[in-house]
Every structure is written in structure tokens, then in C-alpha cells.
């Protein structure tokens, strides 16, 4: 369920304590971000040590075809964090931005998969339960989550767009046509694209989360204005912004290519211009929607009669409450809570409430799924809150319920994220979910932070 943000930590017993937070942070990076950062760090480090010089790393079109076949330049031009070395501030900031910004997009990339399903005229359900089942089933059929394959597809397409636009500008007469009207700084585009790809991802993330707050150089910036802020800040500081603008343009173009019923798609008479190929979904292992954990005995503690998601693929160790929390199915969650509340014996209550606190193989509880998805009504149910009217208006407090969910429970063996941190990273710090969690005693903790607070 919680693709892209669940991480399993290796045993760090042999690591000196001073390095353990660094190793935990590194292992917590999603796989695509971690791979790109590792290659960039190694490539830039070898360049810093003068194992490779600049001319061996940059993209040179003439050196790609036979007899040279220096195809590694395609990789190194997207891996070297230069111009510069690891002692230069712009290089360090690029690597820092890579591990801070890219994970946010990898966890929630543009939905580029499209599953065609025939739209039929049907009679509207005549009761709310039937309507809910229809909505949930439609969501399952048409909105599978292919986070990793969608993210890989975004990286691949942006890479191709960067290379093609670079060649269009530098290897054709287009540049000669532009120069008389735009006094561009030379060289117009550098033959190294790491920064360009980074700004493409920054742009995509800002389009995906326009209201999320970002702290850039100690300035709070709403997501929708992040690309403009980078351009303006670069101009103010006298930095080179050609690659920044190039990356932003590529990000905007990709957004239009995969947007459902976007301007380009409408122009071409299609639902989408491009979509994640099913072979990539298959290779990543996200092609199936069949369940890994639903058996004849129920879905990890939830009786089959109460399982409204037959055929939904769950994270190992998860139960259907993880899925319900992620999609905001408050009606199903309420029925399960009512089931717990109806019990009287201590043993029965403990057994029925256990699935609400059950961690999957990465330590994620339904609480964390609801927080990442921004499902405030689910959070209210799971944390068993009740409204209290006061002089300053309505506020929330926890009632003496039977679920006993820890508002500060952490993922990854109690060393990972709290629910509040997930809300802050995936939404905005002033999001209503964040306000609710803080009011209930929630604290914002991530990998490397101190021990969780007690309730």
C-alpha cells in the first residue's frame, strides 16, 4: 500500500553511533532517489579526486556514434553534479536538493498509467452502501497506484526531453534564429544535465503539490511558486539560470504530456498524449491488483464478510484497514470500530482492535496511511476524537475509546516517521490534518530524530 515511502532498515550494529543517523537517512531514501544520489556522489567524488576530468564526463554528441561509442557520457552527464567539485557550494546544494526534493515526488509522482475500461450506462444505486461499493470498486479498477513505475517513466521521459531539446538548440540552426532576439548567456546550455533534470522534478513536484509549503534558503514558499522562486533567486544572486529554465520547461512539458484531458491531449483527441507502458509496470512488479494477503481466513484479522476490497494488492503484513485509511473509506472503518465497541470481554476487544494498530512489514499502521494521504476524517476515527466547544471555538480531544492508537507511533521499527511528519512532508505544515495531530499531542519525527514522545 504505502509504496515509495516505506523503508526497511538494515542491521546497523557494526556502524559507529556517530554515523548511524546518516546511514539511517541514506537507507530511508526511496530507491530511485538513492540510486541517483549514489551515482551522482560517486561520479562527482571521482571528478573531485581527478580520476576523471570534465571532458570525460560531459555530453558530447560527436563522441557517441561509431567509432567512438562513448555511450557512458549519457549516464555521466546526468550524474555529475558539476560544474565544480565536492568542495564547491553549488555542487553541495545540488546534492542536498536531490535528497530533499526528489523523494517527495517519488512518493507521489504524476499518475501516468491508464487502464482502459468501457464506460457503460448504469442505473444509480438506491442506497449509500451500494453507492460506496460502486465508488470503491471504480477506484480500484481505474486508479491503481503504480508509484515506482510512474516515477521511473517520468525520469525516462524527462531525460529524453532534455537530450532532444539540448540537441535541437545546440546542433541545429535554431540557436542562430533565437540569438538576435534573446541575448542569451553563452554557452546557452551546458553539456551536463544533472541540474536540468533536478529542476524538472522540482517543477513536477510543485505541480503535484501546489499548496505544500517549502523552506528554500530559509524562505517559506508555496509549492506552486517554487520554480519561479528558483529563477528569481538565481537572477538576484547573479547565478546562471539557463539550466534552471530548461529544466522547468521540460517539467511543464511532461506535465502536459501525461495530464488527462490536458491541452495537448485535447488537441490530439486523446485522453493522454503518453502513459506509462504496461511492460514497465510489469517489470517493476506493479501490474497485478490481486491481493498478497487476503485468504479464505480473512485479511489479517478482518473477516471476509467485512472485506469490501477483494482483489486489492496490499503491502506485506498489511490489512484492509491500511487500504481503507489511504482511500478515505470512513464508512468501512466506522463499521470496524463499531464491531470493536460492541465487544465486552478484554480478550475479544484486544483481538478486534489489533488490526487498527497492526504494522505492515515496514512498520506502517493505518494511521500512517491516513496521514500520508491527508485523510483528516479517517484520522479522527482512528484517534477516537470528539469535538469540544470552548470560548475559542471548537477543538478536538481524544475520548476513552478501545482502539488505543498511539498518535506518535513511528514507522520502521519505531525509528521512522510519525503521522505528523508524513502530513508535513506530503501536504502542508498548516494542513488541517497537521493541525488536528498537533492538537492531540502529535510530534514531528523522522529518521535520526529522538525517541518518540509518550502520549
CSV table of C-alpha atoms in Angstrom, one decimal:
chain,number,residue,atom,x,y,z
A,1,UNK,CA,0.0,0.0,0.0
A,2,UNK,CA,2.4,2.7,1.1
A,3,UNK,CA,4.6,2.5,-2.0
A,4,UNK,CA,7.5,4.8,-2.2
A,5,UNK,CA,7.8,5.8,1.4
A,6,UNK,CA,8.2,2.6,3.4
A,7,UNK,CA,11.7,1.6,4.1
A,8,UNK,CA,13.3,-1.4,5.8
A,9,UNK,CA,16.5,-0.6,7.6
A,10,UNK,CA,19.4,-3.0,7.7
A,11,UNK,CA,21.1,-4.1,10.9
A,12,UNK,CA,23.3,-1.2,12.0
A,13,UNK,CA,25.0,-2.9,14.9
A,14,UNK,CA,28.5,-2.6,13.4
A,15,UNK,CA,28.1,1.1,12.5
A,16,UNK,CA,29.7,3.7,14.8
A,17,UNK,CA,27.0,5.6,16.6
A,18,UNK,CA,28.1,8.9,15.1
A,19,UNK,CA,27.4,7.6,11.6
A,20,UNK,CA,24.1,5.7,12.4
A,21,UNK,CA,21.8,8.7,11.8
A,22,UNK,CA,23.5,9.3,8.4
A,23,UNK,CA,23.1,5.7,7.4
A,24,UNK,CA,19.5,5.6,8.5
A,25,UNK,CA,18.8,8.8,6.5
A,26,UNK,CA,20.5,7.2,3.4
A,27,UNK,CA,18.7,3.9,3.8
A,28,UNK,CA,15.4,5.8,4.2
A,29,UNK,CA,15.7,7.4,0.8
A,30,UNK,CA,13.4,5.9,-1.8
A,31,UNK,CA,15.1,3.5,-4.2
A,32,UNK,CA,15.2,5.8,-7.3
A,33,UNK,CA,16.4,8.8,-5.3
A,34,UNK,CA,19.0,6.7,-3.5
A,35,UNK,CA,20.3,5.3,-6.8
A,36,UNK,CA,20.6,8.7,-8.5
A,37,UNK,CA,22.2,10.3,-5.4
A,38,UNK,CA,24.7,7.5,-5.1
A,39,UNK,CA,25.8,7.6,-8.7
A,40,UNK,CA,26.0,11.5,-8.6
A,41,UNK,CA,28.0,11.4,-5.4
A,42,UNK,CA,30.4,8.8,-6.7
A,43,UNK,CA,30.8,10.5,-10.1
A,44,UNK,CA,31.4,13.9,-8.5
A,45,UNK,CA,33.7,12.4,-6.0
A,46,UNK,CA,35.9,10.8,-8.6
A,47,UNK,CA,36.0,14.0,-10.5
A,48,UNK,CA,37.0,15.9,-7.3
A,49,UNK,CA,39.8,13.3,-6.9
A,50,UNK,CA,40.8,14.0,-10.5
A,51,UNK,CA,40.2,10.4,-11.5
A,52,UNK,CA,38.1,11.7,-14.3
A,53,UNK,CA,38.4,15.2,-15.9
A,54,UNK,CA,35.5,17.3,-17.1
A,55,UNK,CA,35.8,16.3,-20.8
A,56,UNK,CA,35.3,12.7,-19.9
A,57,UNK,CA,32.0,13.3,-18.2
A,58,UNK,CA,30.2,15.9,-20.2
A,59,UNK,CA,27.8,15.1,-23.1
A,60,UNK,CA,29.5,15.3,-26.5
A,61,UNK,CA,27.2,14.3,-29.3
A,62,UNK,CA,30.1,13.7,-31.7
A,63,UNK,CA,31.6,11.1,-29.4
A,64,UNK,CA,28.5,8.8,-29.2
A,65,UNK,CA,28.3,7.3,-32.7
A,66,UNK,CA,30.9,4.8,-34.0
A,67,UNK,CA,33.9,4.6,-34.0
A,68,UNK,CA,34.0,6.3,-30.5
A,69,UNK,CA,30.8,4.8,-28.9
A,70,UNK,CA,31.4,6.7,-25.7
A,71,UNK,CA,27.9,5.9,-24.5
A,72,UNK,CA,28.8,6.4,-20.9
A,73,UNK,CA,28.5,10.1,-21.5
A,74,UNK,CA,24.7,9.8,-21.4
A,75,UNK,CA,24.9,8.5,-17.9
A,76,UNK,CA,27.7,10.7,-16.5
A,77,UNK,CA,26.1,13.9,-18.0
A,78,UNK,CA,23.0,13.2,-15.7
A,79,UNK,CA,25.2,12.1,-12.8
A,80,UNK,CA,28.0,14.7,-12.4
A,81,UNK,CA,26.8,17.4,-10.1
A,82,UNK,CA,29.1,20.0,-11.7
A,83,UNK,CA,30.5,22.2,-13.0
A,84,UNK,CA,32.6,22.1,-9.9
A,85,UNK,CA,33.8,19.7,-7.2
A,86,UNK,CA,32.6,18.5,-3.8
A,87,UNK,CA,34.2,21.5,-2.1
A,88,UNK,CA,32.1,23.9,-4.2
A,89,UNK,CA,28.9,25.3,-2.6
A,90,UNK,CA,26.6,25.0,-5.7
A,91,UNK,CA,27.6,21.3,-6.1
A,92,UNK,CA,26.8,20.6,-2.5
A,93,UNK,CA,23.5,22.4,-2.7
A,94,UNK,CA,22.6,20.4,-5.8
A,95,UNK,CA,23.2,17.1,-4.0
A,96,UNK,CA,21.3,18.4,-0.9
A,97,UNK,CA,18.4,19.4,-3.1
A,98,UNK,CA,18.4,16.0,-4.7
A,99,UNK,CA,17.8,14.1,-1.4
A,100,UNK,CA,15.4,16.7,-0.1
A,101,UNK,CA,13.1,17.3,-3.1
A,102,UNK,CA,13.2,14.2,-5.2
A,103,UNK,CA,11.9,11.8,-2.5
A,104,UNK,CA,8.7,13.8,-2.3
A,105,UNK,CA,8.0,13.4,-6.0
A,106,UNK,CA,9.0,9.7,-6.0
A,107,UNK,CA,6.5,9.0,-3.2
A,108,UNK,CA,3.7,10.7,-5.2
A,109,UNK,CA,4.5,11.0,-8.9
A,110,UNK,CA,2.2,12.0,-11.7
A,111,UNK,CA,-0.3,9.2,-12.3
A,112,UNK,CA,0.8,8.3,-15.9
A,113,UNK,CA,-0.8,4.8,-16.0
A,114,UNK,CA,-4.0,4.5,-17.9
A,115,UNK,CA,-6.3,1.4,-17.6
A,116,UNK,CA,-9.0,1.5,-20.3
A,117,UNK,CA,-12.4,0.4,-19.1
A,118,UNK,CA,-15.6,0.5,-21.0
A,119,UNK,CA,-17.9,3.1,-19.7
A,120,UNK,CA,-21.5,1.8,-19.5
A,121,UNK,CA,-24.8,3.4,-18.7
A,122,UNK,CA,-25.9,2.0,-15.4
A,123,UNK,CA,-28.7,2.7,-13.0
A,124,UNK,CA,-27.7,4.7,-9.9
A,125,UNK,CA,-27.6,2.7,-6.7
A,126,UNK,CA,-30.5,3.3,-4.4
A,127,UNK,CA,-28.7,3.2,-1.1
A,128,UNK,CA,-25.5,4.8,0.3
A,129,UNK,CA,-23.8,1.4,1.0
A,130,UNK,CA,-24.2,0.3,-2.6
A,131,UNK,CA,-23.0,3.7,-3.8
A,132,UNK,CA,-19.9,3.4,-1.6
A,133,UNK,CA,-19.1,0.0,-3.0
A,134,UNK,CA,-19.6,1.3,-6.6
A,135,UNK,CA,-17.2,4.2,-5.9
A,136,UNK,CA,-14.6,2.0,-4.2
A,137,UNK,CA,-14.7,-0.6,-7.0
A,138,UNK,CA,-14.4,2.1,-9.6
A,139,UNK,CA,-11.3,3.5,-7.8
A,140,UNK,CA,-9.8,0.0,-7.6
A,141,UNK,CA,-10.4,-0.7,-11.3
A,142,UNK,CA,-9.3,2.6,-12.8
A,143,UNK,CA,-6.9,4.1,-10.3
A,144,UNK,CA,-4.3,1.5,-9.4
A,145,UNK,CA,-1.2,3.0,-7.7
A,146,UNK,CA,1.9,2.5,-9.9
A,147,UNK,CA,4.1,4.9,-8.0
A,148,UNK,CA,7.5,3.4,-8.8
A,149,UNK,CA,6.8,2.7,-12.5
A,150,UNK,CA,5.2,6.2,-12.9
A,151,UNK,CA,8.3,7.8,-11.3
A,152,UNK,CA,10.7,5.8,-13.5
A,153,UNK,CA,8.7,6.8,-16.5
A,154,UNK,CA,8.8,10.4,-15.5
A,155,UNK,CA,12.6,10.2,-15.2
A,156,UNK,CA,13.0,8.5,-18.5
A,157,UNK,CA,10.7,10.9,-20.5
A,158,UNK,CA,12.3,14.0,-18.9
A,159,UNK,CA,15.8,12.6,-19.7
A,160,UNK,CA,14.7,12.1,-23.4
A,161,UNK,CA,13.1,15.6,-23.5
A,162,UNK,CA,16.3,17.2,-22.0
A,163,UNK,CA,18.5,15.4,-24.5
A,164,UNK,CA,16.3,16.1,-27.5
A,165,UNK,CA,15.8,19.8,-26.7
A,166,UNK,CA,19.5,20.2,-26.0
A,167,UNK,CA,20.4,18.8,-29.4
A,168,UNK,CA,17.6,20.8,-31.1
A,169,UNK,CA,19.1,24.0,-29.7
A,170,UNK,CA,22.9,23.3,-30.0
A,171,UNK,CA,23.1,21.0,-33.0
A,172,UNK,CA,20.7,22.8,-35.4
A,173,UNK,CA,20.3,26.3,-36.7
A,174,UNK,CA,17.6,27.1,-34.2
A,175,UNK,CA,20.1,28.8,-31.9
A,176,UNK,CA,21.1,31.2,-34.7
A,177,UNK,CA,17.5,32.1,-35.1
A,178,UNK,CA,17.0,32.8,-31.4
A,179,UNK,CA,20.1,34.8,-30.7
A,180,UNK,CA,19.1,38.1,-32.5
A,181,UNK,CA,16.0,38.3,-30.3
A,182,UNK,CA,17.3,36.9,-26.9
A,183,UNK,CA,20.7,37.9,-25.6
A,184,UNK,CA,21.4,34.5,-24.0
A,185,UNK,CA,24.4,33.9,-21.8
A,186,UNK,CA,26.9,31.6,-23.5
A,187,UNK,CA,27.1,28.7,-23.6
A,188,UNK,CA,23.4,28.7,-23.9
A,189,UNK,CA,23.1,25.2,-22.4
A,190,UNK,CA,25.9,23.3,-20.6
A,191,UNK,CA,26.6,19.7,-21.8
A,192,UNK,CA,25.8,18.4,-18.3
A,193,UNK,CA,22.2,17.8,-17.3
A,194,UNK,CA,22.0,16.8,-13.6
A,195,UNK,CA,20.8,20.2,-12.6
A,196,UNK,CA,18.4,20.3,-15.5
A,197,UNK,CA,16.8,17.0,-14.6
A,198,UNK,CA,16.6,18.1,-10.9
A,199,UNK,CA,14.7,21.2,-11.8
A,200,UNK,CA,12.3,19.2,-14.0
A,201,UNK,CA,11.5,17.0,-10.9
A,202,UNK,CA,11.2,20.1,-8.7
A,203,UNK,CA,8.7,21.5,-11.2
A,204,UNK,CA,6.7,18.3,-11.4
A,205,UNK,CA,6.6,18.1,-7.6
A,206,UNK,CA,5.4,21.7,-7.4
A,207,UNK,CA,2.6,21.0,-9.9
A,208,UNK,CA,1.6,17.9,-7.9
A,209,UNK,CA,1.5,19.7,-4.6
A,210,UNK,CA,0.8,23.4,-5.3
A,211,UNK,CA,-0.2,24.2,-1.7
A,212,UNK,CA,2.6,22.4,0.1
A,213,UNK,CA,5.0,24.8,1.9
A,214,UNK,CA,8.7,24.6,1.1
A,215,UNK,CA,11.5,26.2,3.1
A,216,UNK,CA,14.1,27.3,0.5
A,217,UNK,CA,17.1,29.2,1.8
A,218,UNK,CA,15.1,30.0,4.9
A,219,UNK,CA,12.2,31.4,2.9
A,220,UNK,CA,8.7,29.8,3.1
A,221,UNK,CA,7.5,29.3,-0.4
A,222,UNK,CA,4.2,27.7,-1.5
A,223,UNK,CA,4.7,24.8,-3.9
A,224,UNK,CA,3.2,26.5,-7.0
A,225,UNK,CA,5.8,29.3,-6.8
A,226,UNK,CA,8.9,27.1,-6.2
A,227,UNK,CA,10.1,27.1,-9.8
A,228,UNK,CA,9.6,30.9,-10.1
A,229,UNK,CA,11.4,31.4,-6.8
A,230,UNK,CA,14.5,29.5,-8.0
A,231,UNK,CA,14.6,31.6,-11.2
A,232,UNK,CA,14.2,34.9,-9.3
A,233,UNK,CA,16.7,33.9,-6.6
A,234,UNK,CA,19.2,32.9,-9.3
A,235,UNK,CA,18.7,36.3,-11.0
A,236,UNK,CA,19.1,38.2,-7.8
A,237,UNK,CA,22.3,36.3,-6.9
A,238,UNK,CA,23.7,36.5,-10.4
A,239,UNK,CA,23.7,32.8,-10.8
A,240,UNK,CA,23.5,31.0,-14.2
A,241,UNK,CA,19.8,30.2,-14.7
A,242,UNK,CA,19.8,28.7,-18.2
A,243,UNK,CA,19.7,25.1,-17.0
A,244,UNK,CA,17.1,26.1,-14.4
A,245,UNK,CA,14.7,27.4,-17.1
A,246,UNK,CA,15.5,24.4,-19.3
A,247,UNK,CA,14.5,22.0,-16.5
A,248,UNK,CA,11.3,23.9,-15.6
A,249,UNK,CA,10.3,23.9,-19.3
A,250,UNK,CA,10.8,20.2,-19.5
A,251,UNK,CA,8.8,19.6,-16.4
A,252,UNK,CA,5.9,21.7,-17.7
A,253,UNK,CA,6.0,19.8,-21.0
A,254,UNK,CA,5.9,16.4,-19.2
A,255,UNK,CA,3.0,17.5,-17.1
A,256,UNK,CA,1.0,18.3,-20.3
A,257,UNK,CA,2.0,15.0,-21.9
A,258,UNK,CA,0.6,12.8,-19.1
A,259,UNK,CA,-2.2,15.0,-17.9
A,260,UNK,CA,-5.7,13.6,-18.5
A,261,UNK,CA,-7.6,15.7,-20.9
A,262,UNK,CA,-4.8,18.3,-20.9
A,263,UNK,CA,-4.4,20.9,-23.7
A,264,UNK,CA,-2.1,18.7,-25.8
A,265,UNK,CA,-4.3,15.7,-25.3
A,266,UNK,CA,-7.4,17.5,-26.3
A,267,UNK,CA,-5.6,18.9,-29.3
A,268,UNK,CA,-4.8,15.4,-30.4
A,269,UNK,CA,-8.2,14.0,-29.4
A,270,UNK,CA,-6.7,11.6,-26.8
A,271,UNK,CA,-7.2,11.0,-23.1
A,272,UNK,CA,-3.5,11.3,-22.6
A,273,UNK,CA,-0.6,12.0,-25.0
A,274,UNK,CA,1.6,9.4,-23.4
A,275,UNK,CA,1.3,7.0,-20.5
A,276,UNK,CA,3.4,4.6,-18.6
A,277,UNK,CA,3.9,1.5,-20.7
A,278,UNK,CA,2.5,-1.7,-19.2
A,279,UNK,CA,5.8,-3.5,-19.8
A,280,UNK,CA,7.4,-1.1,-17.4
A,281,UNK,CA,4.6,-1.7,-14.9
A,282,UNK,CA,5.2,-5.4,-15.3
A,283,UNK,CA,9.0,-5.2,-14.9
A,284,UNK,CA,8.6,-3.1,-11.7
A,285,UNK,CA,6.1,-5.7,-10.4
A,286,UNK,CA,3.1,-3.4,-10.1
A,287,UNK,CA,1.0,-4.9,-12.8
A,288,UNK,CA,-1.3,-7.0,-10.6
A,289,UNK,CA,-4.1,-5.9,-8.4
A,290,UNK,CA,-4.6,-9.3,-6.8
A,291,UNK,CA,-4.1,-9.5,-3.1
A,292,UNK,CA,-1.0,-10.8,-1.5
A,293,UNK,CA,-2.6,-11.3,1.9
A,294,UNK,CA,-6.3,-11.9,1.5
A,295,UNK,CA,-7.0,-15.6,2.1
A,296,UNK,CA,-10.0,-17.7,2.9
A,297,UNK,CA,-9.4,-16.9,6.5
A,298,UNK,CA,-9.8,-13.2,6.1
A,299,UNK,CA,-7.4,-10.3,5.6
A,300,UNK,CA,-5.1,-10.3,8.6
A,301,UNK,CA,-7.8,-10.2,11.2
A,302,UNK,CA,-10.7,-8.7,9.2
A,303,UNK,CA,-13.4,-11.2,8.4
A,304,UNK,CA,-14.0,-11.9,4.7
A,305,UNK,CA,-17.6,-10.8,5.2
A,306,UNK,CA,-16.3,-7.3,6.2
A,307,UNK,CA,-13.7,-7.0,3.4
A,308,UNK,CA,-15.0,-4.6,0.7
A,309,UNK,CA,-11.8,-4.8,-1.4
A,310,UNK,CA,-11.4,-8.3,-2.8
A,311,UNK,CA,-8.6,-8.4,-5.2
A,312,UNK,CA,-6.7,-5.3,-3.9
A,313,UNK,CA,-3.0,-5.8,-3.6
A,314,UNK,CA,-1.7,-5.0,-0.1
A,315,UNK,CA,1.8,-4.4,1.3
A,316,UNK,CA,3.2,-7.5,3.1
A,317,UNK,CA,1.8,-7.6,6.6
A,318,UNK,CA,-0.9,-5.0,5.9
A,319,UNK,CA,-4.6,-5.5,6.3
A,320,UNK,CA,-7.6,-3.9,4.5
A,321,UNK,CA,-7.7,-1.1,7.1
A,322,UNK,CA,-4.4,0.2,5.6
A,323,UNK,CA,-6.2,0.4,2.2
A,324,UNK,CA,-9.3,1.9,3.7
A,325,UNK,CA,-7.3,4.6,5.5
A,326,UNK,CA,-5.4,5.5,2.4
A,327,UNK,CA,-8.5,6.0,0.2
A,328,UNK,CA,-10.6,7.6,3.0
A,329,UNK,CA,-13.3,4.9,3.2
A,330,UNK,CA,-14.7,6.2,6.5
A,331,UNK,CA,-17.9,4.1,6.3
A,332,UNK,CA,-15.9,0.8,6.3
A,333,UNK,CA,-13.6,2.0,9.1
A,334,UNK,CA,-16.6,3.1,11.2
A,335,UNK,CA,-18.2,-0.4,10.8
A,336,UNK,CA,-15.0,-2.0,12.1
A,337,UNK,CA,-14.8,0.4,15.0
A,338,UNK,CA,-18.5,-0.3,15.9
A,339,UNK,CA,-17.5,-4.0,15.9
A,340,UNK,CA,-14.8,-3.3,18.4
A,341,UNK,CA,-17.1,-1.1,20.5
A,342,UNK,CA,-19.8,-3.8,20.7
A,343,UNK,CA,-17.4,-6.3,22.4
A,344,UNK,CA,-17.2,-6.6,26.2
A,345,UNK,CA,-14.6,-9.1,27.1
A,346,UNK,CA,-11.0,-7.9,27.3
A,347,UNK,CA,-9.7,-10.7,25.1
A,348,UNK,CA,-12.2,-10.0,22.3
A,349,UNK,CA,-11.6,-6.3,22.4
A,350,UNK,CA,-7.8,-6.8,22.2
A,351,UNK,CA,-8.1,-9.2,19.2
A,352,UNK,CA,-10.6,-7.0,17.3
A,353,UNK,CA,-8.6,-3.7,17.9
A,354,UNK,CA,-5.2,-5.2,17.0
A,355,UNK,CA,-5.7,-4.7,13.2
A,356,UNK,CA,-6.0,-1.0,13.8
A,357,UNK,CA,-2.5,-0.8,15.2
A,358,UNK,CA,-1.1,-3.6,13.0
A,359,UNK,CA,2.2,-2.6,11.3
A,360,UNK,CA,3.0,-3.9,7.8
A,361,UNK,CA,6.5,-5.2,7.0
A,362,UNK,CA,7.8,-1.6,7.0
A,363,UNK,CA,6.2,-0.6,10.3
A,364,UNK,CA,3.3,1.4,8.8
A,365,UNK,CA,0.0,1.4,10.6
A,366,UNK,CA,-3.4,2.5,9.1
A,367,UNK,CA,-2.7,5.8,10.9
A,368,UNK,CA,0.4,6.4,8.8
A,369,UNK,CA,-1.5,5.6,5.6
A,370,UNK,CA,-4.3,8.1,6.5
A,371,UNK,CA,-1.7,10.8,7.4
A,372,UNK,CA,0.2,10.4,4.1
A,373,UNK,CA,-3.0,10.6,2.1
A,374,UNK,CA,-4.3,13.6,4.1
A,375,UNK,CA,-7.5,11.8,5.2
A,376,UNK,CA,-8.5,14.0,8.1
A,377,UNK,CA,-11.8,12.2,8.8
A,378,UNK,CA,-10.0,8.9,8.9
A,379,UNK,CA,-7.6,10.3,11.4
A,380,UNK,CA,-10.5,11.5,13.6
A,381,UNK,CA,-11.9,8.0,13.6
A,382,UNK,CA,-8.7,6.2,14.3
A,383,UNK,CA,-7.7,8.5,17.1
A,384,UNK,CA,-11.2,8.4,18.5
A,385,UNK,CA,-11.7,12.2,18.9
A,386,UNK,CA,-14.7,14.1,19.9
A,387,UNK,CA,-15.5,17.8,19.4
A,388,UNK,CA,-15.4,20.2,22.4
A,389,UNK,CA,-16.9,23.6,22.3
A,390,UNK,CA,-14.9,26.3,24.1
A,391,UNK,CA,-14.6,30.0,24.3
A,392,UNK,CA,-12.2,30.0,21.3
A,393,UNK,CA,-14.4,27.8,19.2
A,394,UNK,CA,-14.5,24.1,18.6
A,395,UNK,CA,-11.4,22.0,19.3
A,396,UNK,CA,-10.8,18.2,19.4
A,397,UNK,CA,-9.8,15.8,22.2
A,398,UNK,CA,-9.4,12.1,22.5
A,399,UNK,CA,-12.2,10.1,24.1
A,400,UNK,CA,-11.7,6.9,26.1
A,401,UNK,CA,-12.1,4.6,23.2
A,402,UNK,CA,-11.0,1.0,22.7
A,403,UNK,CA,-8.5,1.3,19.8
A,404,UNK,CA,-5.7,2.8,21.8
A,405,UNK,CA,-3.7,4.0,18.8
A,406,UNK,CA,-0.6,6.0,19.6
A,407,UNK,CA,-0.7,9.3,17.8
A,408,UNK,CA,3.1,9.3,17.8
A,409,UNK,CA,3.6,5.8,16.6
A,410,UNK,CA,6.6,5.6,14.2
A,411,UNK,CA,7.3,3.5,11.1
A,412,UNK,CA,10.3,1.3,10.6
A,413,UNK,CA,10.7,-0.3,14.0
A,414,UNK,CA,10.0,2.9,15.8
A,415,UNK,CA,12.8,4.7,14.1
A,416,UNK,CA,11.0,6.2,11.2
A,417,UNK,CA,8.2,8.8,10.6
A,418,UNK,CA,5.4,9.9,12.8
A,419,UNK,CA,2.0,10.7,11.4
A,420,UNK,CA,2.6,14.4,11.8
A,421,UNK,CA,5.9,14.3,9.8
A,422,UNK,CA,4.1,12.4,7.0
A,423,UNK,CA,1.5,15.1,6.8
A,424,UNK,CA,4.1,17.9,6.7
A,425,UNK,CA,6.2,16.2,4.0
A,426,UNK,CA,3.3,15.2,1.8
A,427,UNK,CA,1.0,18.2,2.3
A,428,UNK,CA,1.5,21.5,4.1
A,429,UNK,CA,2.6,22.3,7.6
A,430,UNK,CA,-0.7,24.2,8.2
A,431,UNK,CA,-2.8,21.4,6.7
A,432,UNK,CA,-5.9,20.5,8.7
A,433,UNK,CA,-4.5,17.0,9.4
A,434,UNK,CA,-1.4,18.6,10.8
A,435,UNK,CA,-3.5,20.9,13.0
A,436,UNK,CA,-5.5,18.0,14.3
A,437,UNK,CA,-2.5,15.9,15.1
A,438,UNK,CA,-0.8,18.7,16.9
A,439,UNK,CA,-3.9,19.4,19.0
A,440,UNK,CA,-3.9,15.7,20.0
A,441,UNK,CA,-0.2,15.8,21.1
A,442,UNK,CA,1.4,14.8,17.8
A,443,UNK,CA,5.1,15.5,17.3
A,444,UNK,CA,7.0,15.6,14.0
A,445,UNK,CA,9.7,13.0,13.9
A,446,UNK,CA,11.7,11.3,11.1
A,447,UNK,CA,14.7,9.1,10.7
A,448,UNK,CA,17.5,10.2,13.0
A,449,UNK,CA,15.3,12.2,15.3
A,450,UNK,CA,14.9,11.5,19.1
A,451,UNK,CA,12.8,8.9,20.7
A,452,UNK,CA,9.0,9.3,20.3
A,453,UNK,CA,7.1,11.2,22.9
A,454,UNK,CA,4.7,9.3,25.1
A,455,UNK,CA,1.0,10.1,24.8
